[in-house]
mmCIF file with all atom_site columns, C-alpha atoms in Angstrom:
data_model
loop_
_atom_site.group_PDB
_atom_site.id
_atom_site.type_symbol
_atom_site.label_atom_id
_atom_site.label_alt_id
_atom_site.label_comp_id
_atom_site.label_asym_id
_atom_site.label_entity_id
_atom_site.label_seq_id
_atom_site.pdbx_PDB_ins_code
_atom_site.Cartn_x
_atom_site.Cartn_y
_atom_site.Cartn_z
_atom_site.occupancy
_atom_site.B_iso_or_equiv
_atom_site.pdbx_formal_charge
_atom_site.auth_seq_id
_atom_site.auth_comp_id
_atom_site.auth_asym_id
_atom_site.auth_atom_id
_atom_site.pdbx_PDB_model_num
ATOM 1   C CA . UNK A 1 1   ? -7.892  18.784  -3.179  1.00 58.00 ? 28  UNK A CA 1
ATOM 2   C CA . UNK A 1 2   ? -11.308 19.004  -4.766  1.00 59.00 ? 29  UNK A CA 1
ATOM 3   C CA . UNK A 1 3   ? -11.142 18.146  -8.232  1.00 61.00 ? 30  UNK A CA 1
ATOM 4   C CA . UNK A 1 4   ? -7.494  17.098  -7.852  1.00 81.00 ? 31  UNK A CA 1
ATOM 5   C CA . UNK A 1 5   ? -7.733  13.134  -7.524  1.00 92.00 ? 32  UNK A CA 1
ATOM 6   C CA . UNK A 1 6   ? -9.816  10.893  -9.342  1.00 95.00 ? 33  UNK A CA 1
ATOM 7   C CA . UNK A 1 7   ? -10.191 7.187   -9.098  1.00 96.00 ? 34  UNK A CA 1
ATOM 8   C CA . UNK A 1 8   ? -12.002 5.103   -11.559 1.00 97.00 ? 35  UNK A CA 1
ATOM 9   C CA . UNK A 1 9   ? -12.836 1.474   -12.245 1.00 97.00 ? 36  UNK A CA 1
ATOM 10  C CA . UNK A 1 10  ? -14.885 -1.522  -12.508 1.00 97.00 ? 37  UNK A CA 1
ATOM 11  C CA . UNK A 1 11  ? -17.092 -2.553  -9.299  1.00 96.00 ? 38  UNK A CA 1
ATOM 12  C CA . UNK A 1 12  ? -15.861 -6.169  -8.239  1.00 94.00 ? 39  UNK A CA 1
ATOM 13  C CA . UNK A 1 13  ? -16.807 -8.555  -5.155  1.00 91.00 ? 40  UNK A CA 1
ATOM 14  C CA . UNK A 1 14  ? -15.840 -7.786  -1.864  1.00 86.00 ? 41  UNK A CA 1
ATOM 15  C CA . UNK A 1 15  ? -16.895 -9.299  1.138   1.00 82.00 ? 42  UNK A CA 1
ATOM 16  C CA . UNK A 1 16  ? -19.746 -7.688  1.889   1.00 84.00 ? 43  UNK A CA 1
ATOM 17  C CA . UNK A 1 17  ? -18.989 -6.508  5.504   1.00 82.00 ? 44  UNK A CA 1
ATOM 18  C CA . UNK A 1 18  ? -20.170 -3.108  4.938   1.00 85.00 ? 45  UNK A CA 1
ATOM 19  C CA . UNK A 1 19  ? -23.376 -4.393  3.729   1.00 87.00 ? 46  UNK A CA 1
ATOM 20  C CA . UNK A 1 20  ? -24.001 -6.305  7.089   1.00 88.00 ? 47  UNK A CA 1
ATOM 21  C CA . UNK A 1 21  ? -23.498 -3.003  8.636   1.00 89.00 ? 48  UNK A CA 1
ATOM 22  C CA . UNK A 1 22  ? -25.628 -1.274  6.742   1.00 88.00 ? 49  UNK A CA 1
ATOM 23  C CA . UNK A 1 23  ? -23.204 0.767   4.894   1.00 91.00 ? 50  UNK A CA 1
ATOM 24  C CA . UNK A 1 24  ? -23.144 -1.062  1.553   1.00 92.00 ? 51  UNK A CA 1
ATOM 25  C CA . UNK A 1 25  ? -19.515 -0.300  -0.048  1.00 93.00 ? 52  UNK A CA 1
ATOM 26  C CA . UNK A 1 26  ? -18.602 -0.646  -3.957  1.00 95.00 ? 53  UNK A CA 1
ATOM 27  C CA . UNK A 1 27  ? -14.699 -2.391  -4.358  1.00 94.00 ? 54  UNK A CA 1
ATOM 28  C CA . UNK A 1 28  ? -13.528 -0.849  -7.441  1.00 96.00 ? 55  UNK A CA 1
ATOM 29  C CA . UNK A 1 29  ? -10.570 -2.477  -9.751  1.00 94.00 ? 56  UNK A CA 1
ATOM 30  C CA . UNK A 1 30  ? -7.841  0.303   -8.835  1.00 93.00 ? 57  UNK A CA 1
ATOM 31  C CA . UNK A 1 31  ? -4.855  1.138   -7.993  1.00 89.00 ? 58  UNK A CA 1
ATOM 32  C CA . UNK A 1 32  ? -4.331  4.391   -6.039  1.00 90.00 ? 59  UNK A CA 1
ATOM 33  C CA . UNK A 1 33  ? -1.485  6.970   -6.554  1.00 90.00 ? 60  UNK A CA 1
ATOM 34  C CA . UNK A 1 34  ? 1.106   5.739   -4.211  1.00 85.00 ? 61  UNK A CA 1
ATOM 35  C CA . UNK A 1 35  ? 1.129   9.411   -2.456  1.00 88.00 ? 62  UNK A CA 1
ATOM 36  C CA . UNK A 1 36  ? -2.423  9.156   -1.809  1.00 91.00 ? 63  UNK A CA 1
ATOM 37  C CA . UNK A 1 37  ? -2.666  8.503   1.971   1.00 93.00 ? 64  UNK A CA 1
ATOM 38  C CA . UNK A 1 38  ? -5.197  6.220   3.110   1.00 93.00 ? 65  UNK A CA 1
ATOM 39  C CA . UNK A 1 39  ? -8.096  7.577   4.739   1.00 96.00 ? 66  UNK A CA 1
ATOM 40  C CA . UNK A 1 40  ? -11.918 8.570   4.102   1.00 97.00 ? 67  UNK A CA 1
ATOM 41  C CA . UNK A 1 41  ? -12.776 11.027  1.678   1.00 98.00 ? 68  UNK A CA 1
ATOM 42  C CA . UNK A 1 42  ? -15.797 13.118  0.740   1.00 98.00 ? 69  UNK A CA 1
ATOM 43  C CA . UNK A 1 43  ? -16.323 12.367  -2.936  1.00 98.00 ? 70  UNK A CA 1
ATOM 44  C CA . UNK A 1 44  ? -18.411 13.135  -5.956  1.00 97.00 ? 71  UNK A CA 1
ATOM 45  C CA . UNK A 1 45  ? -18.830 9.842   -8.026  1.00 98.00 ? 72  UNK A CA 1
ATOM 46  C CA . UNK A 1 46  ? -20.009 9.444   -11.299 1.00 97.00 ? 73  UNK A CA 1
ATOM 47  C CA . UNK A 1 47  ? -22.262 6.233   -12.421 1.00 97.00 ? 74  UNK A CA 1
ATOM 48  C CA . UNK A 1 48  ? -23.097 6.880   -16.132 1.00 94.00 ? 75  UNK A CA 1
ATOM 49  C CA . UNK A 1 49  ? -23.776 10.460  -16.351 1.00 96.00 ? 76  UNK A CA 1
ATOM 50  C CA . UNK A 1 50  ? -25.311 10.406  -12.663 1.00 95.00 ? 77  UNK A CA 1
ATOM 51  C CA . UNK A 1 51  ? -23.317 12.705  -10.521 1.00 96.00 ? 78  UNK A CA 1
ATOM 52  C CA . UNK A 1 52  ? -23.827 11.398  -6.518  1.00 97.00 ? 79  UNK A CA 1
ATOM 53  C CA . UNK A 1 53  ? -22.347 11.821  -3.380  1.00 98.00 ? 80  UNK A CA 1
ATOM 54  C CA . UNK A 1 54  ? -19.903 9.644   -1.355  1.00 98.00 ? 81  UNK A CA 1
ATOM 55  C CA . UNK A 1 55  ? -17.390 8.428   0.222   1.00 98.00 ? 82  UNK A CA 1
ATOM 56  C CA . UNK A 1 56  ? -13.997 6.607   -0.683  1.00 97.00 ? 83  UNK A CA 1
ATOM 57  C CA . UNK A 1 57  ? -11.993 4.671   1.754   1.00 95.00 ? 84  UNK A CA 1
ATOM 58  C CA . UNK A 1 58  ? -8.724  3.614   0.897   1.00 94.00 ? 85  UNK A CA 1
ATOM 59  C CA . UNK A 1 59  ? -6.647  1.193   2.896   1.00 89.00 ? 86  UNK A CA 1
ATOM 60  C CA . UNK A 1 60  ? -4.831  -1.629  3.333   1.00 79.00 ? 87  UNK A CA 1
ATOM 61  C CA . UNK A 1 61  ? -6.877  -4.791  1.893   1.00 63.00 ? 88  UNK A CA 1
ATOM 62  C CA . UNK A 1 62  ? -5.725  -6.894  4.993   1.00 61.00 ? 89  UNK A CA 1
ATOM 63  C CA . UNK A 1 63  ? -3.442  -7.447  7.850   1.00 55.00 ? 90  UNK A CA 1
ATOM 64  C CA . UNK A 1 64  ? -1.728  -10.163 5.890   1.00 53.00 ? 91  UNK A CA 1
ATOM 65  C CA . UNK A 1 65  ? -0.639  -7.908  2.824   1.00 56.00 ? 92  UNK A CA 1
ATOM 66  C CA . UNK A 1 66  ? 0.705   -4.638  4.480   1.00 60.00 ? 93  UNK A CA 1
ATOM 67  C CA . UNK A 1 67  ? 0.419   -1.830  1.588   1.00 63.00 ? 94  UNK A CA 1
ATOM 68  C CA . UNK A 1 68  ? -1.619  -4.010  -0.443  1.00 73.00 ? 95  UNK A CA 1
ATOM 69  C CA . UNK A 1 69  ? -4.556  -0.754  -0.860  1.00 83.00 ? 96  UNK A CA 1
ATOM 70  C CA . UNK A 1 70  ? -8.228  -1.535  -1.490  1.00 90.00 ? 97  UNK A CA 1
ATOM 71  C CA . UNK A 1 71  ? -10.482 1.586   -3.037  1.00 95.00 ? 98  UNK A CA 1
ATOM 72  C CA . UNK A 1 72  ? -14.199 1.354   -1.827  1.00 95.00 ? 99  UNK A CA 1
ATOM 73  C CA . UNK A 1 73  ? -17.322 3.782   -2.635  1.00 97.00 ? 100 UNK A CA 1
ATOM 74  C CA . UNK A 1 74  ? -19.874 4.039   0.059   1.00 97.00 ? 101 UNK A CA 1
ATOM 75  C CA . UNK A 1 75  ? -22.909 6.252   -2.186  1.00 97.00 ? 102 UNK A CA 1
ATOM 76  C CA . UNK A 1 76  ? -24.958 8.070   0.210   1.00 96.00 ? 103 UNK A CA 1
ATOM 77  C CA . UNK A 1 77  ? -28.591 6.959   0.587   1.00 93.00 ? 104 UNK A CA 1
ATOM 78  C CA . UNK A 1 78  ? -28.088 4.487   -2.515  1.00 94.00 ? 105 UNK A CA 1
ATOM 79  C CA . UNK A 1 79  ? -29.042 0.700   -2.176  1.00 87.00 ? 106 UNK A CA 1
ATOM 80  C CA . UNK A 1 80  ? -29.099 -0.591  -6.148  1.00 92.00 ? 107 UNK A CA 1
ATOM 81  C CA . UNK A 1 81  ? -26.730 -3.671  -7.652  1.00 91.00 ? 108 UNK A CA 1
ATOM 82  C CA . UNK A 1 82  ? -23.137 -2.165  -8.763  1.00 95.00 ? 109 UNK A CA 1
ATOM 83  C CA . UNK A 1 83  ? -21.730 -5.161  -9.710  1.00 95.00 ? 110 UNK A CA 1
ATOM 84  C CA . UNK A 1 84  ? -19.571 -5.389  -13.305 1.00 95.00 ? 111 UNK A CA 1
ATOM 85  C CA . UNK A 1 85  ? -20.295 -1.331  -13.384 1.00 97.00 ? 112 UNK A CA 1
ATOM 86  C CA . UNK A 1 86  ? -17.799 1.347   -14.090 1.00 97.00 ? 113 UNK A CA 1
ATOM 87  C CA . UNK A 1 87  ? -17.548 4.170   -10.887 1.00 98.00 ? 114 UNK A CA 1
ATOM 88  C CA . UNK A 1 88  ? -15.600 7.238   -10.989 1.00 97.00 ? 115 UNK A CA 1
ATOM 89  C CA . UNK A 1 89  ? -14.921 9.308   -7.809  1.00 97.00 ? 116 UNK A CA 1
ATOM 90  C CA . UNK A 1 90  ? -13.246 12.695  -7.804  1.00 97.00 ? 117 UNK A CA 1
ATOM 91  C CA . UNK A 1 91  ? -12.312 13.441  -3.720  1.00 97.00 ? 118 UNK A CA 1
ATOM 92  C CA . UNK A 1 92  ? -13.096 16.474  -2.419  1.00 97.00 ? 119 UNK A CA 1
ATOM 93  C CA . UNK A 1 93  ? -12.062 17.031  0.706   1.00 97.00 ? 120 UNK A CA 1
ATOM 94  C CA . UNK A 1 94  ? -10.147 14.293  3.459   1.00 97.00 ? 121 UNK A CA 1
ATOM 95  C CA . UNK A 1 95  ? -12.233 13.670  6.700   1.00 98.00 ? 122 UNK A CA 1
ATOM 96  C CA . UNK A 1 96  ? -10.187 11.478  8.744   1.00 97.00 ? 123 UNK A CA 1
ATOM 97  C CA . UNK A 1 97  ? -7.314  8.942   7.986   1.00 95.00 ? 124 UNK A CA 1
ATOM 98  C CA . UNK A 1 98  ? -8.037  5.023   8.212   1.00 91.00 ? 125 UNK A CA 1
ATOM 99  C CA . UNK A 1 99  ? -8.833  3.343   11.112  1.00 89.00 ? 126 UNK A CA 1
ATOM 100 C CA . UNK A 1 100 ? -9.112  0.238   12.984  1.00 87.00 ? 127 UNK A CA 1
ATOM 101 C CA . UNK A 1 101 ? -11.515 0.102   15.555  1.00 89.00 ? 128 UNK A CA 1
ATOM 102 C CA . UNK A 1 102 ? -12.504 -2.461  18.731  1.00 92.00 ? 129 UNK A CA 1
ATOM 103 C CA . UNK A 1 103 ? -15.776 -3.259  17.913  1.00 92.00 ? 130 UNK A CA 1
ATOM 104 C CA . UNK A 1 104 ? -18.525 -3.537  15.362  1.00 91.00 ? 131 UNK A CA 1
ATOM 105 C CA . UNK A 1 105 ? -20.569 -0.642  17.442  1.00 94.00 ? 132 UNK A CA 1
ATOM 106 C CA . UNK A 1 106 ? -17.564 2.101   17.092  1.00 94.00 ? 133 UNK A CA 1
ATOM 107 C CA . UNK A 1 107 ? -16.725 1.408   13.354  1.00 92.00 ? 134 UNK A CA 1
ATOM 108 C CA . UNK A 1 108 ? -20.782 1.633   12.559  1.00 94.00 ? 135 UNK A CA 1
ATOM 109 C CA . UNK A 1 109 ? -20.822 4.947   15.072  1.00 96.00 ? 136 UNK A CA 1
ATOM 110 C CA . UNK A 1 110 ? -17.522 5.924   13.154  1.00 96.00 ? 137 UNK A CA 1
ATOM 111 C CA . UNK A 1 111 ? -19.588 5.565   9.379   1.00 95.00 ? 138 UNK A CA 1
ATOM 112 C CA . UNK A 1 112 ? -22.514 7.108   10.598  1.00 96.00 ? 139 UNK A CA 1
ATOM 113 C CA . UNK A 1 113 ? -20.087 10.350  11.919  1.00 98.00 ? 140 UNK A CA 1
ATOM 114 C CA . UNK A 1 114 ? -18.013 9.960   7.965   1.00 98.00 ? 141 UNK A CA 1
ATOM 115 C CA . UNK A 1 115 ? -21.718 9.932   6.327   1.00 97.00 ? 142 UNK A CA 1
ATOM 116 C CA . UNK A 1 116 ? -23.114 13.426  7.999   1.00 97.00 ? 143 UNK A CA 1
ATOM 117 C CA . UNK A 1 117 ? -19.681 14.800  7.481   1.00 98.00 ? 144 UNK A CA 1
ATOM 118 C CA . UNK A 1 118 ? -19.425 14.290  3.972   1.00 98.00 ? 145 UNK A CA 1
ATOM 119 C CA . UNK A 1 119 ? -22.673 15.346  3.093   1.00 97.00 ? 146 UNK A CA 1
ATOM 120 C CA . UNK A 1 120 ? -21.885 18.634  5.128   1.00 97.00 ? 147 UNK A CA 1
ATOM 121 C CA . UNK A 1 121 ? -18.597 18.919  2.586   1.00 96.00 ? 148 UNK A CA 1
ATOM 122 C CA . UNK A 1 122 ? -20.444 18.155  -0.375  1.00 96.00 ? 149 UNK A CA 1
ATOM 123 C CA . UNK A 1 123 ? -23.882 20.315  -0.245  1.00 92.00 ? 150 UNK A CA 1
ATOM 124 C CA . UNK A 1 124 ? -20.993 23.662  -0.232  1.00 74.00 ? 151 UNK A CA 1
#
């Protein structure tokens, strides 16, 4: 896959769950290839002509509008303002498909497990 898929586009408001859970995620303006299946990728993502390490989750936006897909950017150990900015993100490698989950504890448990994983993938 690496190399393979890229997503780009303009960082918009979410709503800010991920930042609650200390996991801050970037929403980008995009549309993914329809074959793309949702999950969580390892990703390289360009912000200017910084090259940084990620995630992307893609998924459906809500329960309400089934195939409706959102694209979000987790950037490991990165806290700054993306608003209004322009993100790129070429996956690397799939590390699990998307998932609801029970609780608040097992989706933060989940992110933590996504974040070691992908850095594992993306130090190769």
């Amino acid at each position: 896959m690496s190399g393979e898929i890229q997503l780009s586009g303009i960082v918009i408001h979410g709503d800010g769950l991920g930042k609650t859970y200390g996991y801050p995620t970037a929403n980008i303006d995009c549309v993914p290839p329809a074959d793309l299946t949702d999950g969580i990728y390892a990703a390289s993502i360009m912000l200017g002509n910084d090259r940084l390490r990620g995630l992307v989750i893609i998924g459906d936006r809500n329960r309400l509008h089934p195939g409706d897909k959102k694209v979000e950017l987790h950037i490991l150990n990165f806290t700054s303002d993306l608003y209004g900015k322009i993100l790129s993100a070429e996956l690397v490698q799939k590390i699990r498909p998307f998932m609801k989950f029970s609780t608040t504890l097992e989706l933060i448990r989940q992110i933590e497990k996504d974040c070691r994983e992908a850095e594992k993938i993306l130090v190769k």
